Amino acid sequence: MDHLALTPELILQAYANGVFPMAEGRDDDEIFWVDPRARGIIPLDGFHISRSLAKVIRSGHFRVTFNQDFEGVMEGCADRDETWINDTIFELYGALHDMGFGHSLEIWQGERLVGGTYGLTLGTAFFGESMFSRAPNASKVALAYMVARLNRTGFTLFDTQFLTPHLASLGGIEIPRAKYRELLRNALQAQADITALARELTPQDVLQDSGQMS
């Protein structure tokens, strides 16, 4: 694909049709479209918080912010041996953030960014792109806060693209492409605003909103 033809608007159109872009690696200029036969999602009423994770959330060990360092979260997600986030994707998703479609949730220890997740919103769908962790449980806390925010702002679909063991341990599942397309169509028929919280979430909010605890 000619990356010069890849625009933020084209990316939004692709997500609305169930596909998303990736690169083979950080230094690969080529972008390709992905349309998995089995799609990973986190059911918003089925996020799993273990007792140990609940203890971490209650402890206030981390400071949680929203949309405070989108670039830093993307950089954290790309800071690994193998990544599909190349310069083109970095620039385009930064533009989508500036346009109000890209959002990040940050996890801090003091002034150090130690975890987070980011993605795009369309209708009542949140398309989770990636997450990272530089401290134990940081990415799990990020997902817990993101699920609570999505629930409280009217979202119906949390797309994780693929299912990893990490996501499965938190309640993530795989669904067939046809089922995903059905959920996506429904999600695009309504609107939600991920920023529309009356106040920032507390640990108690996150634990209260969890669909499953053990």
Tab-separated table of C-alpha atoms in Angstrom:
chain	number	residue	atom	x	y	z
A	1	MET	CA	0.000	0.000	0.000
A	2	ASP	CA	1.228	3.490	-0.823
A	3	HIS	CA	1.463	5.088	2.609
A	4	LEU	CA	0.969	8.528	1.053
A	5	ALA	CA	-2.618	7.508	0.256
A	6	LEU	CA	-3.284	6.388	3.817
A	7	THR	CA	-5.147	9.182	5.603
A	8	PRO	CA	-6.872	9.456	8.984
A	9	GLU	CA	-10.199	9.506	7.160
A	10	LEU	CA	-9.366	6.272	5.307
A	11	ILE	CA	-8.426	4.603	8.592
A	12	LEU	CA	-11.782	5.556	10.115
A	13	GLN	CA	-13.577	4.198	7.063
A	14	ALA	CA	-11.628	0.949	7.362
A	15	TYR	CA	-12.533	0.498	11.028
A	16	ALA	CA	-16.183	1.125	10.202
A	17	ASN	CA	-15.901	-1.790	7.774
A	18	GLY	CA	-14.176	-4.138	10.205
A	19	VAL	CA	-10.557	-3.888	9.042
A	20	PHE	CA	-7.480	-2.162	10.460
A	21	PRO	CA	-3.919	-1.341	9.310
A	22	MET	CA	-0.649	-2.835	10.527
A	23	ALA	CA	3.015	-2.830	9.552
A	24	GLU	CA	5.360	-5.822	9.627
A	25	GLY	CA	7.786	-3.935	11.855
A	26	ARG	CA	8.972	-0.580	13.124
A	27	ASP	CA	11.301	-0.009	10.157
A	28	ASP	CA	8.956	-1.385	7.488
A	29	ASP	CA	7.276	1.337	5.421
A	30	GLU	CA	4.602	-0.997	4.055
A	31	ILE	CA	1.113	-0.990	5.568
A	32	PHE	CA	-1.388	-3.819	5.096
A	33	TRP	CA	-5.033	-4.300	6.044
A	34	VAL	CA	-6.066	-6.981	8.543
A	35	ASP	CA	-9.491	-8.649	8.756
A	36	PRO	CA	-9.181	-11.555	11.230
A	37	ARG	CA	-11.484	-14.549	10.880
A	38	ALA	CA	-11.647	-14.697	14.677
A	39	ARG	CA	-11.870	-11.308	16.403
A	40	GLY	CA	-10.827	-10.573	19.952
A	41	ILE	CA	-13.176	-8.543	22.131
A	42	ILE	CA	-13.627	-7.821	25.824
A	43	PRO	CA	-17.320	-8.109	26.740
A	44	LEU	CA	-18.000	-4.944	28.703
A	45	ASP	CA	-20.077	-6.888	31.228
A	46	GLY	CA	-17.479	-9.623	31.556
A	47	PHE	CA	-14.155	-8.013	32.476
A	48	HIS	CA	-12.456	-10.195	35.073
A	49	ILE	CA	-10.709	-8.662	38.091
A	50	SER	CA	-8.839	-11.111	40.319
A	51	ARG	CA	-8.481	-10.556	44.049
A	52	SER	CA	-4.837	-9.645	43.583
A	53	LEU	CA	-5.655	-7.089	40.866
A	54	ALA	CA	-8.457	-5.644	43.005
A	55	LYS	CA	-5.935	-5.188	45.804
A	56	VAL	CA	-3.604	-3.280	43.465
A	57	ILE	CA	-6.444	-1.061	42.252
A	58	ARG	CA	-7.581	-0.296	45.827
A	59	SER	CA	-4.034	0.500	46.945
A	60	GLY	CA	-3.824	3.685	44.885
A	61	HIS	CA	-0.308	2.572	43.945
A	62	PHE	CA	-0.796	4.045	40.463
A	63	ARG	CA	-2.040	7.423	39.296
A	64	VAL	CA	-4.449	7.165	36.362
A	65	THR	CA	-5.060	9.863	33.740
A	66	PHE	CA	-6.947	10.053	30.468
A	67	ASN	CA	-5.783	11.688	27.230
A	68	GLN	CA	-2.835	13.314	28.976
A	69	ASP	CA	0.020	11.689	27.025
A	70	PHE	CA	-1.236	9.967	23.861
A	71	GLU	CA	2.176	10.153	22.219
A	72	GLY	CA	3.876	8.730	25.293
A	73	VAL	CA	1.485	5.774	25.375
A	74	MET	CA	2.058	5.063	21.683
A	75	GLU	CA	5.805	5.240	22.246
A	76	GLY	CA	5.494	2.839	25.175
A	77	CYS	CA	3.470	0.400	23.067
A	78	ALA	CA	6.083	0.548	20.276
A	79	ASP	CA	9.022	0.109	22.668
A	80	ARG	CA	9.458	-3.642	22.245
A	81	ASP	CA	11.522	-5.998	20.113
A	82	GLU	CA	8.687	-6.596	17.649
A	83	THR	CA	6.047	-3.977	16.911
A	84	TRP	CA	3.567	-3.226	14.133
A	85	ILE	CA	3.693	0.516	14.946
A	86	ASN	CA	5.873	2.188	12.324
A	87	ASP	CA	6.388	5.911	11.706
A	88	THR	CA	3.385	6.136	9.370
A	89	ILE	CA	1.006	4.594	11.895
A	90	PHE	CA	2.475	6.715	14.670
A	91	GLU	CA	1.825	9.910	12.709
A	92	LEU	CA	-1.657	8.943	11.514
A	93	TYR	CA	-2.939	7.878	14.918
A	94	GLY	CA	-1.505	11.046	16.404
A	95	ALA	CA	-3.580	12.944	13.860
A	96	LEU	CA	-6.644	10.905	14.819
A	97	HIS	CA	-6.038	11.859	18.445
A	98	ASP	CA	-5.905	15.524	17.442
A	99	MET	CA	-9.196	15.029	15.561
A	100	GLY	CA	-10.882	13.594	18.680
A	101	PHE	CA	-11.004	9.936	17.589
A	102	GLY	CA	-7.839	8.658	19.279
A	103	HIS	CA	-7.729	8.290	23.065
A	104	SER	CA	-5.219	7.114	25.636
A	105	LEU	CA	-5.315	6.066	29.260
A	106	GLU	CA	-2.098	6.515	31.195
A	107	ILE	CA	-0.736	4.787	34.305
A	108	TRP	CA	1.854	6.683	36.337
A	109	GLN	CA	4.171	6.101	39.270
A	110	GLY	CA	4.987	9.605	40.385
A	111	GLU	CA	5.929	11.426	37.192
A	112	ARG	CA	6.992	8.253	35.367
A	113	LEU	CA	4.686	6.767	32.738
A	114	VAL	CA	4.673	3.046	33.526
A	115	GLY	CA	1.735	1.748	31.519
A	116	GLY	CA	-1.255	2.553	29.405
A	117	THR	CA	-3.492	1.711	26.498
A	118	TYR	CA	-4.811	3.587	23.477
A	119	GLY	CA	-7.378	3.173	20.726
A	120	LEU	CA	-9.971	4.791	18.496
A	121	THR	CA	-13.679	5.466	18.973
A	122	LEU	CA	-16.496	5.378	16.430
A	123	GLY	CA	-20.150	5.328	17.436
A	124	THR	CA	-20.313	3.187	20.561
A	125	ALA	CA	-17.279	1.084	19.583
A	126	PHE	CA	-13.819	1.375	21.089
A	127	PHE	CA	-11.058	-0.173	18.983
A	128	GLY	CA	-8.240	-1.004	21.351
A	129	GLU	CA	-4.906	-0.754	19.563
A	130	SER	CA	-2.236	-1.701	22.046
A	131	MET	CA	-1.113	-1.495	25.656
A	132	PHE	CA	2.166	-1.579	27.530
A	133	SER	CA	3.506	-2.075	31.031
A	134	ARG	CA	6.754	-1.010	32.674
A	135	ALA	CA	5.595	-2.012	36.161
A	136	PRO	CA	3.773	-5.130	37.403
A	137	ASN	CA	0.003	-4.976	36.768
A	138	ALA	CA	0.132	-1.553	35.055
A	139	SER	CA	-1.494	-2.730	31.823
A	140	LYS	CA	-4.159	-4.678	33.757
A	141	VAL	CA	-5.040	-1.575	35.747
A	142	ALA	CA	-5.191	0.422	32.506
A	143	LEU	CA	-7.666	-2.038	30.991
A	144	ALA	CA	-9.772	-2.108	34.158
A	145	TYR	CA	-10.085	1.680	34.121
A	146	MET	CA	-10.777	1.709	30.378
A	147	VAL	CA	-13.581	-0.859	30.708
A	148	ALA	CA	-15.159	1.166	33.526
A	149	ARG	CA	-14.929	4.351	31.446
A	150	LEU	CA	-16.493	2.670	28.414
A	151	ASN	CA	-19.336	1.289	30.517
A	152	ARG	CA	-20.033	4.658	32.107
A	153	THR	CA	-20.012	6.593	28.827
A	154	GLY	CA	-22.363	4.359	26.839
A	155	PHE	CA	-20.064	2.123	24.787
A	156	THR	CA	-21.189	-1.319	23.646
A	157	LEU	CA	-18.125	-2.843	21.941
A	158	PHE	CA	-14.503	-3.156	23.081
A	159	ASP	CA	-12.568	-4.567	20.138
A	160	THR	CA	-9.104	-5.929	20.976
A	161	GLN	CA	-8.409	-7.158	17.407
A	162	PHE	CA	-6.745	-10.378	18.564
A	163	LEU	CA	-7.024	-12.503	21.704
A	164	THR	CA	-3.851	-13.037	23.735
A	165	PRO	CA	-3.465	-15.147	26.890
A	166	HIS	CA	-3.135	-11.883	28.825
A	167	LEU	CA	-6.471	-10.606	27.498
A	168	ALA	CA	-8.141	-13.998	27.974
A	169	SER	CA	-7.163	-13.956	31.663
A	170	LEU	CA	-9.079	-10.685	31.976
A	171	GLY	CA	-12.233	-11.947	30.291
A	172	GLY	CA	-11.362	-11.454	26.634
A	173	ILE	CA	-12.946	-13.840	24.125
A	174	GLU	CA	-12.814	-14.641	20.424
A	175	ILE	CA	-15.861	-14.357	18.200
A	176	PRO	CA	-16.326	-15.210	14.505
A	177	ARG	CA	-15.931	-12.456	11.935
A	178	ALA	CA	-19.665	-12.497	11.108
A	179	LYS	CA	-20.625	-11.997	14.761
A	180	TYR	CA	-18.105	-9.189	15.098
A	181	ARG	CA	-19.520	-7.444	12.032
A	182	GLU	CA	-23.003	-7.657	13.564
A	183	LEU	CA	-21.809	-6.105	16.831
A	184	LEU	CA	-19.945	-3.433	14.889
A	185	ARG	CA	-22.989	-2.520	12.786
A	186	ASN	CA	-25.051	-2.093	15.939
A	187	ALA	CA	-22.327	-0.047	17.624
A	188	LEU	CA	-22.133	2.352	14.685
A	189	GLN	CA	-25.852	3.103	14.807
A	190	ALA	CA	-25.521	5.115	18.032
A	191	GLN	CA	-23.125	7.655	19.514
A	192	ALA	CA	-21.122	7.755	22.721
A	193	ASP	CA	-18.563	10.197	24.117
A	194	ILE	CA	-15.658	8.567	25.918
A	195	THR	CA	-14.768	11.900	27.526
A	196	ALA	CA	-18.247	12.419	29.017
A	197	LEU	CA	-17.587	11.588	32.663
A	198	ALA	CA	-18.936	13.884	35.357
A	199	ARG	CA	-15.796	13.147	37.394
A	200	GLU	CA	-12.717	11.013	37.145
A	201	LEU	CA	-13.070	7.372	38.103
A	202	THR	CA	-12.098	6.190	41.569
A	203	PRO	CA	-10.790	2.710	42.410
A	204	GLN	CA	-14.192	1.991	43.980
A	205	ASP	CA	-15.917	2.904	40.698
A	206	VAL	CA	-13.704	0.508	38.761
A	207	LEU	CA	-14.275	-2.390	41.138
A	208	GLN	CA	-18.011	-1.722	41.335
A	209	ASP	CA	-18.330	-1.733	37.547
A	210	SER	CA	-16.434	-4.987	37.064
A	211	GLY	CA	-18.554	-7.711	35.553
A	212	GLN	CA	-16.654	-10.516	37.286
A	213	MET	CA	-14.472	-10.739	40.373
A	214	SER	CA	-12.824	-13.717	42.003
